[in-house]
PDB file of C-alpha atoms in Angstrom:
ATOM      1  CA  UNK A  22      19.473  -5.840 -31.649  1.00  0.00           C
ATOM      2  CA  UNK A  23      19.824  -7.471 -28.471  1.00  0.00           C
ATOM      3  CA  UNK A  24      19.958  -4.745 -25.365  1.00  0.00           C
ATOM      4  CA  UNK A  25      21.575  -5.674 -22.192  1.00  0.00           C
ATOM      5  CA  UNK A  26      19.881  -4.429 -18.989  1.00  0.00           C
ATOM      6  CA  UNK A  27      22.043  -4.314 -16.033  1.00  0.00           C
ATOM      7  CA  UNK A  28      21.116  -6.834 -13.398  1.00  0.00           C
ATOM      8  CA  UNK A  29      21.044  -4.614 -10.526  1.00  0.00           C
ATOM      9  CA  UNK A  30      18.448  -2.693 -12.177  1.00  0.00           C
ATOM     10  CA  UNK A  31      16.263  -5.849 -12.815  1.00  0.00           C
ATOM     11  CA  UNK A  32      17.100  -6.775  -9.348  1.00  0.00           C
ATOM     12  CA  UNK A  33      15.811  -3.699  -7.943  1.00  0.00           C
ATOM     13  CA  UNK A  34      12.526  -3.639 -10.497  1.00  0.00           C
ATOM     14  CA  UNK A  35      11.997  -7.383  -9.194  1.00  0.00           C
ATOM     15  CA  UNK A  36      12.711  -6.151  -5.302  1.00  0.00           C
ATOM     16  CA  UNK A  37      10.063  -3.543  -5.091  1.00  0.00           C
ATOM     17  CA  UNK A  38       7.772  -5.531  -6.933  1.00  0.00           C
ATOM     18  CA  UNK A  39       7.730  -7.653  -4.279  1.00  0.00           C
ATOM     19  CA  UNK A  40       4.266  -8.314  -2.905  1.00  0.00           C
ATOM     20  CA  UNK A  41       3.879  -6.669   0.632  1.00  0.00           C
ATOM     21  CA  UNK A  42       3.433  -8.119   3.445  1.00  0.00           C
ATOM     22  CA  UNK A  43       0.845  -6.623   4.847  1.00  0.00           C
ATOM     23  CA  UNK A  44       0.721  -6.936   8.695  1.00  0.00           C
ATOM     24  CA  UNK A  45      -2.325  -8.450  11.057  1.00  0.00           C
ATOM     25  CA  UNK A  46      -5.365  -5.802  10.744  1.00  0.00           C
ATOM     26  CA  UNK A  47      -6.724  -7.017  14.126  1.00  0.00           C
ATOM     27  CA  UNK A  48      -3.681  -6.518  15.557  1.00  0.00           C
ATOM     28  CA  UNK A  49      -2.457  -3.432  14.352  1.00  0.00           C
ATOM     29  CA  UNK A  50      -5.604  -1.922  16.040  1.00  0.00           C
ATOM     30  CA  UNK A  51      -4.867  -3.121  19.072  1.00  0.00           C
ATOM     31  CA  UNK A  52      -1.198  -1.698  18.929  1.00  0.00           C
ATOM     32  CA  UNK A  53      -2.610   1.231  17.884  1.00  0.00           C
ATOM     33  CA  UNK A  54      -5.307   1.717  20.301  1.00  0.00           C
ATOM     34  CA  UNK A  55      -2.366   1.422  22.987  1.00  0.00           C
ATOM     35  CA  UNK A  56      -0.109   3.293  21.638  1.00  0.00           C
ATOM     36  CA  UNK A  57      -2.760   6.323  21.910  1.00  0.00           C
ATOM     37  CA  UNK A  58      -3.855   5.043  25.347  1.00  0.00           C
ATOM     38  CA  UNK A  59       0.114   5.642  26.108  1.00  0.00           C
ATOM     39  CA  UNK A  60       0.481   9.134  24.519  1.00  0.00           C
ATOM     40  CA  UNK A  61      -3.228  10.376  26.529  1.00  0.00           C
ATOM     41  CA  UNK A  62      -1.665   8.979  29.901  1.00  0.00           C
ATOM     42  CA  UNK A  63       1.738  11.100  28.790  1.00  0.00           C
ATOM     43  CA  UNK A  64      -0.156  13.831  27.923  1.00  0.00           C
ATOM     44  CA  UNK A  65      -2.128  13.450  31.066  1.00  0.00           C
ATOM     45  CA  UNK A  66       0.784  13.404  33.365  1.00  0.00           C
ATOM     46  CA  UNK A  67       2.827  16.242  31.418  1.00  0.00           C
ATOM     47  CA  UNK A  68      -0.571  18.560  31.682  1.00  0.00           C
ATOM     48  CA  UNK A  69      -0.307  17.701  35.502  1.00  0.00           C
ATOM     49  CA  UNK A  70       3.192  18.459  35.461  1.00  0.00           C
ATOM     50  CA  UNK A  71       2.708  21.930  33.459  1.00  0.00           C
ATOM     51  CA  UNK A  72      -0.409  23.066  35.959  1.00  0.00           C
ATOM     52  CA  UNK A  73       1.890  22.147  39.162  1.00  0.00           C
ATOM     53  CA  UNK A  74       4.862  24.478  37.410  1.00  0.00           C
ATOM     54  CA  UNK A  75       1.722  27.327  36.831  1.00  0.00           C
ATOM     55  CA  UNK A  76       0.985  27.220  40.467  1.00  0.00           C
ATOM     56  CA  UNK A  77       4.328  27.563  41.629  1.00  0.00           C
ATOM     57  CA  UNK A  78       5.033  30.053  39.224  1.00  0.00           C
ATOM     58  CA  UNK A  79       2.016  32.059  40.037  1.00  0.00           C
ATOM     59  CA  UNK A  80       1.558  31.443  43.726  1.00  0.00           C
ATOM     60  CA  UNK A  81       4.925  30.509  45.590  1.00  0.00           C
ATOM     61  CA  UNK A  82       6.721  32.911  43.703  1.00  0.00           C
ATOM     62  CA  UNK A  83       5.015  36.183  44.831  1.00  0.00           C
ATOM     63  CA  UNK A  84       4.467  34.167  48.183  1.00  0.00           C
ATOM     64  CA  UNK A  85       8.356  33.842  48.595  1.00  0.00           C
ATOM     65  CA  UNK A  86       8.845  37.296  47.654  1.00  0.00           C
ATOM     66  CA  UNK A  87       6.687  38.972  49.549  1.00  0.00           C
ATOM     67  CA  UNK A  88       8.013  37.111  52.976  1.00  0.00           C
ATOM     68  CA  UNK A  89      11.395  38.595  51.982  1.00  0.00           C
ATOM     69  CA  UNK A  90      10.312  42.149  51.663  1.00  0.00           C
ATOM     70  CA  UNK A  91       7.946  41.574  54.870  1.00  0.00           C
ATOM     71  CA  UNK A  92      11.073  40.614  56.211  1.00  0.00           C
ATOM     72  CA  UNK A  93      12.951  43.320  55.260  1.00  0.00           C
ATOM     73  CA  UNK A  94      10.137  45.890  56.644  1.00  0.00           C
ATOM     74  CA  UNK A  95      10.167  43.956  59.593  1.00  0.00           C
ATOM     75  CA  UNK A  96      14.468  44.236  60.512  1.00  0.00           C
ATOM     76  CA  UNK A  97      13.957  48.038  58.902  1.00  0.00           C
ATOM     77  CA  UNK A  98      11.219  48.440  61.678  1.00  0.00           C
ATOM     78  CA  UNK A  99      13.439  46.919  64.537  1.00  0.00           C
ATOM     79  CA  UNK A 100      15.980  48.618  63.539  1.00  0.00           C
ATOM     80  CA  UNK A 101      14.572  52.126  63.709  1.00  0.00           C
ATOM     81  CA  UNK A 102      13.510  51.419  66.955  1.00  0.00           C
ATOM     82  CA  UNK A 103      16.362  50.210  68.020  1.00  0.00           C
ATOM     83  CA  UNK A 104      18.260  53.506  67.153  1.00  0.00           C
ATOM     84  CA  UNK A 105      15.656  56.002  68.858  1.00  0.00           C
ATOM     85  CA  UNK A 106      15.572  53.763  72.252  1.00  0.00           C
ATOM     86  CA  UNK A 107      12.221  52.997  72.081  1.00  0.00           C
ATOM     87  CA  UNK A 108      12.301  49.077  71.787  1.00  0.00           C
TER      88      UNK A 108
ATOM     89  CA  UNK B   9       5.723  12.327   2.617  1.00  0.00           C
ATOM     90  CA  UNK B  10       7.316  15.597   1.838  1.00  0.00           C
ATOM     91  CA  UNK B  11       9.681  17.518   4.028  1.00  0.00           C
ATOM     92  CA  UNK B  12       7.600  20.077   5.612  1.00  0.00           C
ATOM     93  CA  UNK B  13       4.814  17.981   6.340  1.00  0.00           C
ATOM     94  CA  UNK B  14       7.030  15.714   8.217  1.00  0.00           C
ATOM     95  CA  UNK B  15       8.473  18.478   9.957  1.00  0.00           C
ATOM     96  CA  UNK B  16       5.168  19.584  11.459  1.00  0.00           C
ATOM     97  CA  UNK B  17       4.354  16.097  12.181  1.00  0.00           C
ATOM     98  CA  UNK B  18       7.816  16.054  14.229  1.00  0.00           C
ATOM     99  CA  UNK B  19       7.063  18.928  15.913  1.00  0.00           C
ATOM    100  CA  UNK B  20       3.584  17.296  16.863  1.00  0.00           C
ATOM    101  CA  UNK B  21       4.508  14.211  17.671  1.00  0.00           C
ATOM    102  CA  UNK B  22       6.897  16.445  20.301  1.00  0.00           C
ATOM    103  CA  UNK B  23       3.748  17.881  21.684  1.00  0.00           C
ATOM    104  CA  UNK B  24       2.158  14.215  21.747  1.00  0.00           C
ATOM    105  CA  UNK B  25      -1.025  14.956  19.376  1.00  0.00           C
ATOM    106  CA  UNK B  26      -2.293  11.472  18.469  1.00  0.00           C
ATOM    107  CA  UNK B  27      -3.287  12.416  15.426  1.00  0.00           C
ATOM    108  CA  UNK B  28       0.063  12.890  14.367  1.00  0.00           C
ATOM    109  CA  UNK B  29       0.605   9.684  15.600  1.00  0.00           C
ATOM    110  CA  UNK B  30      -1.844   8.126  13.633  1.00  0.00           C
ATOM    111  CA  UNK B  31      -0.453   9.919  10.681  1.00  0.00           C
ATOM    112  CA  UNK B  32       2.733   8.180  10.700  1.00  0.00           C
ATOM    113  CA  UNK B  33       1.433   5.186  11.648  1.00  0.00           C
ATOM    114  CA  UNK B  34      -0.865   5.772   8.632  1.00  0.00           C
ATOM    115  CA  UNK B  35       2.651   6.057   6.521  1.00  0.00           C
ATOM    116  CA  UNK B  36       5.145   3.675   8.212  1.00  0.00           C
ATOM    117  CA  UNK B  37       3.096   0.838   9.434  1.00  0.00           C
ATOM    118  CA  UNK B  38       2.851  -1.405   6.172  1.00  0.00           C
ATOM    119  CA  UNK B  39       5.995  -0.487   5.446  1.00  0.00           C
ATOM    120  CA  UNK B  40       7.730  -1.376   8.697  1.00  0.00           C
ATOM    121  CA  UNK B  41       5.899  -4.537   8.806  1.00  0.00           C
ATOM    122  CA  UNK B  42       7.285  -5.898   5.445  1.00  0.00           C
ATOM    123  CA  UNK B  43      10.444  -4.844   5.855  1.00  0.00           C
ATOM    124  CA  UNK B  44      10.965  -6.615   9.313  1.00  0.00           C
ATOM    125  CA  UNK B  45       8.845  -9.828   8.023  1.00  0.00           C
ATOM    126  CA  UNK B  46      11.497 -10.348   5.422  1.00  0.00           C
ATOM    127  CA  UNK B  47      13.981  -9.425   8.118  1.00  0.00           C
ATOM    128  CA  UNK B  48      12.709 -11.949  10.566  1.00  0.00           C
ATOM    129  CA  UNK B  49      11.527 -14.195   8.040  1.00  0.00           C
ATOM    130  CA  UNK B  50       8.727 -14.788  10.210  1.00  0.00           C
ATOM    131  CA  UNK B  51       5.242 -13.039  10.313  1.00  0.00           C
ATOM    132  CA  UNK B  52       4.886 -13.217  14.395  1.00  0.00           C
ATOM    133  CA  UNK B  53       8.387 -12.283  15.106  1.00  0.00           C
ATOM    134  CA  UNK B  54       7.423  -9.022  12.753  1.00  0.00           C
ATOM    135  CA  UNK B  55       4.330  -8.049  14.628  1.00  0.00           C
ATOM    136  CA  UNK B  56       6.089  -8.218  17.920  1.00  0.00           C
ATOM    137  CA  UNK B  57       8.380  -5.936  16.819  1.00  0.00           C
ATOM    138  CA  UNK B  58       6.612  -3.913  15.030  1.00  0.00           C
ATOM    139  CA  UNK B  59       4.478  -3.017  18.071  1.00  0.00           C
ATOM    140  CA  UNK B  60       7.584  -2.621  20.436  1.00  0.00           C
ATOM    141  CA  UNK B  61       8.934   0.249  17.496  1.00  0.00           C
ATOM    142  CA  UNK B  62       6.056   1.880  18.083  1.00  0.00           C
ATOM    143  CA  UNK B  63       5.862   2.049  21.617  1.00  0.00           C
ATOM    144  CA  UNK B  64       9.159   3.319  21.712  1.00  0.00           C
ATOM    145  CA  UNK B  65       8.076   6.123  19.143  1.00  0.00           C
ATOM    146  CA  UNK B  66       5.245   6.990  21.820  1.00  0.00           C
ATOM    147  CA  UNK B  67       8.182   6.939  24.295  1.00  0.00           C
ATOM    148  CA  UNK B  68      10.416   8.874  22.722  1.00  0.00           C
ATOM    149  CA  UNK B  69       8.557  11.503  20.917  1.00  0.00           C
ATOM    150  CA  UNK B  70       9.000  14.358  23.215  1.00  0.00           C
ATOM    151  CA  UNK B  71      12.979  13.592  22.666  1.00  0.00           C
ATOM    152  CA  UNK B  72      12.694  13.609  19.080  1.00  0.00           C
ATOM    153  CA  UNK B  73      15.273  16.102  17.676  1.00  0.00           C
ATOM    154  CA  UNK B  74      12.832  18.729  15.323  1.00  0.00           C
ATOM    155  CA  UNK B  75      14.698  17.930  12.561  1.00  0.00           C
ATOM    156  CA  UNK B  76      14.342  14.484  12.530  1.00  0.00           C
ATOM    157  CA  UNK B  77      13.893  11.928   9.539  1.00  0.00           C
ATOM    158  CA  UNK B  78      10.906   9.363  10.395  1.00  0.00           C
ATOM    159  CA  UNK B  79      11.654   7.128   8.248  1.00  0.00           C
ATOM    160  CA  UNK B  80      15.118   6.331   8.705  1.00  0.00           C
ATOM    161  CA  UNK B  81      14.329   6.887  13.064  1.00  0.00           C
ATOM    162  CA  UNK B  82      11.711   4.019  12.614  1.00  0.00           C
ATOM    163  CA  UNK B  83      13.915   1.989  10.152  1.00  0.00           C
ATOM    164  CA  UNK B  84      17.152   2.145  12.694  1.00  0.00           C
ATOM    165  CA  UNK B  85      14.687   1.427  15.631  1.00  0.00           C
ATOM    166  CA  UNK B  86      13.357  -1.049  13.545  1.00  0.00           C
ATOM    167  CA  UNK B  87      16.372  -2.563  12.459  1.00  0.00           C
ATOM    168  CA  UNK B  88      17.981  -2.080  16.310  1.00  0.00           C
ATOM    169  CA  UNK B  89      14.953  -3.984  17.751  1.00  0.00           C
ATOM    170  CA  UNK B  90      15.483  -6.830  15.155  1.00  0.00           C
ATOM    171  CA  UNK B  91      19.499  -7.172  15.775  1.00  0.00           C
ATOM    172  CA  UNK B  92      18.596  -8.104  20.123  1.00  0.00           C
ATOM    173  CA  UNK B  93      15.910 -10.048  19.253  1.00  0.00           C
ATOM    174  CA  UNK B  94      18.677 -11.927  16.412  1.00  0.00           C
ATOM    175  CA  UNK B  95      21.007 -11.861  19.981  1.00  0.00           C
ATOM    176  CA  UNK B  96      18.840 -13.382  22.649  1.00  0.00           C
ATOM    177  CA  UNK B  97      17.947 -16.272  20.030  1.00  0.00           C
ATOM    178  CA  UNK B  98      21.450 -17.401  18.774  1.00  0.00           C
ATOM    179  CA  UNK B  99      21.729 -17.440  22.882  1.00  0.00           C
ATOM    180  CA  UNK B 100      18.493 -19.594  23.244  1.00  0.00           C
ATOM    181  CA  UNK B 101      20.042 -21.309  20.096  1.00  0.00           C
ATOM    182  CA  UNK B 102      23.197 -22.043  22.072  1.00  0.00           C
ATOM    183  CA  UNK B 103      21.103 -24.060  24.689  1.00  0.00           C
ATOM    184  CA  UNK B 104      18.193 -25.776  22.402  1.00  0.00           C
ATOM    185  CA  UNK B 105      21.428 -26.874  20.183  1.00  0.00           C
ATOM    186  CA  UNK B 106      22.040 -29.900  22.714  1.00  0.00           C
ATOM    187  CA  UNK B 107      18.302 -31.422  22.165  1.00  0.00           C
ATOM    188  CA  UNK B 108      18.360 -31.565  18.166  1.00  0.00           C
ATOM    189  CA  UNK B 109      15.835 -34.787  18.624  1.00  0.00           C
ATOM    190  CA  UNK B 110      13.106 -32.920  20.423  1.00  0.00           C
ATOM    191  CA  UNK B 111      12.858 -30.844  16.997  1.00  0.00           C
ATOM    192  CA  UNK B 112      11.789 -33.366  13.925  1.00  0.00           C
ATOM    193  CA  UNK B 113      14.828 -33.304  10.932  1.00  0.00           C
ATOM    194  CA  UNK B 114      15.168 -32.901   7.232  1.00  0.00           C
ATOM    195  CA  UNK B 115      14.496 -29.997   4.865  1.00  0.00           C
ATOM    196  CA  UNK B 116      12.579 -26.968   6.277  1.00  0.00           C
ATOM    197  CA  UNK B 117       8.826 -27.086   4.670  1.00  0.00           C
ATOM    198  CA  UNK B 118       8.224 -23.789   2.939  1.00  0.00           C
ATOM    199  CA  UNK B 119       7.918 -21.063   5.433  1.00  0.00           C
ATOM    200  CA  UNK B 120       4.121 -19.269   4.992  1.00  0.00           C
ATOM    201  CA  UNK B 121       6.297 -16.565   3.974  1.00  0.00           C
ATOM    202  CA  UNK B 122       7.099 -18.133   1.141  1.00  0.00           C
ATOM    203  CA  UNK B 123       3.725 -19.755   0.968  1.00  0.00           C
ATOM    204  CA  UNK B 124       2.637 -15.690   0.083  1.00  0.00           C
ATOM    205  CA  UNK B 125       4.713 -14.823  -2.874  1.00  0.00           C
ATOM    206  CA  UNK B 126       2.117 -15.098  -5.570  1.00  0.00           C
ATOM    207  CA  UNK B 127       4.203 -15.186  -9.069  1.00  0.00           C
ATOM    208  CA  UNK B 128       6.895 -17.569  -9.287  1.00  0.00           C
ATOM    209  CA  UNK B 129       9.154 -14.618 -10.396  1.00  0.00           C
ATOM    210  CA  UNK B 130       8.240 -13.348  -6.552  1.00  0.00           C
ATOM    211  CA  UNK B 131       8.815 -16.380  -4.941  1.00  0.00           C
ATOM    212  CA  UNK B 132      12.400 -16.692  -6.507  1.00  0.00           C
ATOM    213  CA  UNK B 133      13.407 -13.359  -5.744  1.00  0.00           C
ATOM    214  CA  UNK B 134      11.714 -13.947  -2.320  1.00  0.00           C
ATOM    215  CA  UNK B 135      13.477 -17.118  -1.347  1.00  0.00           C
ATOM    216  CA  UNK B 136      17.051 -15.916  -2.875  1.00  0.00           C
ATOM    217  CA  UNK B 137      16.654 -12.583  -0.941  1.00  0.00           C
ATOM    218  CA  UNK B 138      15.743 -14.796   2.438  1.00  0.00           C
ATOM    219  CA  UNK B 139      18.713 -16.748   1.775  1.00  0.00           C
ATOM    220  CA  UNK B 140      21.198 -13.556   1.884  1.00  0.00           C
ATOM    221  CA  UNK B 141      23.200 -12.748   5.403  1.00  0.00           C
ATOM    222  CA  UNK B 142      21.050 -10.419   7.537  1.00  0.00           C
ATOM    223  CA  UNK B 143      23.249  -7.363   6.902  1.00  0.00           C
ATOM    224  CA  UNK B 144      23.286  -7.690   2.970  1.00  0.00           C
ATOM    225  CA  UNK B 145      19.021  -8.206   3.140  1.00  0.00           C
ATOM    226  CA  UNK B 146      18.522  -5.345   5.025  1.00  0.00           C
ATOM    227  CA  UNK B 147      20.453  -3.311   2.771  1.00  0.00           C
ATOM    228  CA  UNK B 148      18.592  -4.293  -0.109  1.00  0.00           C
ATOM    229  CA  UNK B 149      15.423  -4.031   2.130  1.00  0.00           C
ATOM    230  CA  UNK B 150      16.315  -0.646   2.952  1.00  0.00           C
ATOM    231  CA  UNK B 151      17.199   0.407  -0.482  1.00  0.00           C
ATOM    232  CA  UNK B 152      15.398  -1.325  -3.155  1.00  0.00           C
ATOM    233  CA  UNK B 153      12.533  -2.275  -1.337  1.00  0.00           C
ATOM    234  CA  UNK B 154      11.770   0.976   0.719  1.00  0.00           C
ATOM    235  CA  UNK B 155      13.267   3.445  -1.322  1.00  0.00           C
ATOM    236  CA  UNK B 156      15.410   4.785   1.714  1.00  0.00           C
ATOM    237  CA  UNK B 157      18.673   6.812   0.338  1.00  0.00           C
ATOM    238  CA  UNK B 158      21.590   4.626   0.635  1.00  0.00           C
ATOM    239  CA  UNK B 159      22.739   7.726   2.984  1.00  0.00           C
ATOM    240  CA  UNK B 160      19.734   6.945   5.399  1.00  0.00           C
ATOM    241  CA  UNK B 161      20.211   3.212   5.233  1.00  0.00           C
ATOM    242  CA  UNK B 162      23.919   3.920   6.286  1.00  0.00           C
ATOM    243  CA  UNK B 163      22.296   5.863   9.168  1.00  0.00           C
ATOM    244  CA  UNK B 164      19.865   3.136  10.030  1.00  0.00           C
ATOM    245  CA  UNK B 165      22.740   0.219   9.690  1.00  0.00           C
ATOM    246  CA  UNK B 166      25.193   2.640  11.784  1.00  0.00           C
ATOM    247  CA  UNK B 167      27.374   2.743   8.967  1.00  0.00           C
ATOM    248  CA  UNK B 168      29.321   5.422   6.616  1.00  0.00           C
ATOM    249  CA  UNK B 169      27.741   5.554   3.159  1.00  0.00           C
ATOM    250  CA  UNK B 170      30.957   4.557   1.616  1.00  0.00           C
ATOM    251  CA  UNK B 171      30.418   1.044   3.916  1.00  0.00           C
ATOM    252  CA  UNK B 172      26.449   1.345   2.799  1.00  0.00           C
ATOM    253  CA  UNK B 173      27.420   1.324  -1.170  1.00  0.00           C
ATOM    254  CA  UNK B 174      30.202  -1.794  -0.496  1.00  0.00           C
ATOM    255  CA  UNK B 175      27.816  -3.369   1.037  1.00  0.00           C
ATOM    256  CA  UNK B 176      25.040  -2.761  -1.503  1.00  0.00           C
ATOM    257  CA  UNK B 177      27.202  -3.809  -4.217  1.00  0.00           C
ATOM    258  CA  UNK B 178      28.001  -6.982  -2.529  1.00  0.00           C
ATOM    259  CA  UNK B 179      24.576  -7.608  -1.681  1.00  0.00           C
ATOM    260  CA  UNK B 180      23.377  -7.264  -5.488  1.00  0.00           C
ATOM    261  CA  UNK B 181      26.463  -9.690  -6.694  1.00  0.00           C
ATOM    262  CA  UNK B 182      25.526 -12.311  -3.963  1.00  0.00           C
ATOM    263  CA  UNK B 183      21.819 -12.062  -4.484  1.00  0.00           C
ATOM    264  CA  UNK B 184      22.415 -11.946  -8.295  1.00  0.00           C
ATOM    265  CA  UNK B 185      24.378 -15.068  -7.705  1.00  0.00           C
ATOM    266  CA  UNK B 186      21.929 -16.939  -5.771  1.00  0.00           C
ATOM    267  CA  UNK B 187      18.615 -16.454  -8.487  1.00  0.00           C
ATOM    268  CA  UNK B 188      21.256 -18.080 -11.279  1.00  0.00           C
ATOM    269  CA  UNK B 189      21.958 -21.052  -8.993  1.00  0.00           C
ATOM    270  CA  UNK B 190      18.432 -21.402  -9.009  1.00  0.00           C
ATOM    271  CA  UNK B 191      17.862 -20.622 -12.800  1.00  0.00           C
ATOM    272  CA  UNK B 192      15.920 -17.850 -11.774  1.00  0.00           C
ATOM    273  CA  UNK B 193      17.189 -15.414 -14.059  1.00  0.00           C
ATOM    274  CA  UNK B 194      17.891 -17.704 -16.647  1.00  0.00           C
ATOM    275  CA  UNK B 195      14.842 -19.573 -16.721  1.00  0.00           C
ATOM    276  CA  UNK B 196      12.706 -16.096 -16.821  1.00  0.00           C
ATOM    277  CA  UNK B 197      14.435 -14.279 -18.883  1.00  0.00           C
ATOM    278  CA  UNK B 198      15.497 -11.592 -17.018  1.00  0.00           C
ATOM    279  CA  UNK B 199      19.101 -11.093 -17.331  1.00  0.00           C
ATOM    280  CA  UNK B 200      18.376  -9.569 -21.165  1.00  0.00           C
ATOM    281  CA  UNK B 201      15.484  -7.848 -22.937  1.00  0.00           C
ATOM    282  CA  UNK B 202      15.085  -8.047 -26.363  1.00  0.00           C
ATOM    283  CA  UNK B 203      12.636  -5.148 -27.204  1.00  0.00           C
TER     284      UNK B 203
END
């Protein structure tokens, strides 16, 4: 008994038996070797990014803050005065 | 590579851990490489591009959605990279065409490509594969070869899956066409088993 196997099957068997071609090891080092060079610099610069955003958000926030409620004091102050004739 | 592991290697590769990087390029790297070689047809036009698809993963890899698929994201890129290379030649083409004696005639001498395929069962499939329009091999490439999901190579090709399974179909009957011109199938034995 003769058994027909369909040819896409064989086609596919043949396909992924296929020898690989296997790329350039000297070269693949390199590309890897920059590619990791690239993601240290990006890391690098986003860290520099993240402790400039920490600053702001630690410093320059209160800083901005408290020169609007100095200025508030200040017009509550000068206002005051203002009322009981003394400035 | 299952899903949750590439899911965590997504969401590192977000965070721009190398050693995710190196992971993937652990997984993908032999893999990309073959299947653009037998895109290109040519070993140096492979490793160029290869090394441009992964500088554009280091690029991108903040952007990458967290659910992404690598494999068909590297494929497409892949596949993208290949298609405007394709472009700027047939344009270089278009202006070498008018200095056809500068270039020596005749049939092509096997490409090292070929020169590889160790069986002669290989080589045919090889060669008959090489001869196939670029959008029918990568199918195949995609799908037989790679084991992508006919789904993801309609994703990588920019295609519906409907369009992916035409074209695979075609693709078979063409490349199935080309190995009997050769006798390949005939001449191996391949087109029945007898148990």
């Amino acid at each position: 008994m003769r058994i027909v196997t369909p040819v896409a099957d064989l086609q596919d068997h043949l396909l992924r038996d296929l020898q690989p071609l296997a790329p350039d090891p000297a070269r693949s080092t390199r590309v890897r070797a920059r590619c990791r060079a690239q993601l240290a610099r990006s890391r690098r610069r986003s860290g520099q990014n993240e402790a400039v955003a920490g600053l702001v958000r630690r410093l320059l926030a209160p800083a901005v803050v408290l020169a609007g409620c100095a200025l508030y004091v200040a017009s509550l102050v000068s206002s005051v005065l203002r009322v009981r004739h003394l400035f | 590579m299952d899903r949750e592991r590439e899911l965590q290697l997504v969401g590192r590769l977000r965070a721009d851990d190398p050693a995710a990087f190196d992971a993937v390029y652990d997984a993908f790297n032999a893999r990309l490489h073959n299947f653009l070689a037998r895109l290109s047809g040519s070993r140096d036009v492979a490793e160029d591009l290869l090394e441009e698809t992964w500088l554009r993963l280091v690029t991108h890899g903040r952007r990458l959605d967290p659910e992404t698929r690598l494999a068909p994201w590297l494929f497409a890129v892949a596949r993208n990279l290949h298609t405007s290379y394709r472009r700027s030649r047939s344009v270089e083409d278009e202006h070498t065409a008018s200095l056809p004696s500068l270039w020596p005639s005749g049939s092509p001498a096997p490409t090292p490509l070929e020169a590889v395929e160790s069986s002669e069962a290989q080589r045919r499939i090889a060669v008959a594969l090489a001869s196939l329009p670029v959008r029918y091999r990568e199918a195949l490439l995609l799908v037989a070869v790679e084991g992508l999901r006919p789904g993801e190579a309609a994703d990588v090709c920019g295609i519906t899956s409907e369009a992916m399974r035409q074209r695979l179909c075609r693709a078979r009957a063409l490349l199935a066409q080309r190995l009997a011109d050769d006798e390949g199938l005939q001449l191996l034995g391949l087109n029945e088993v007898t148990p």
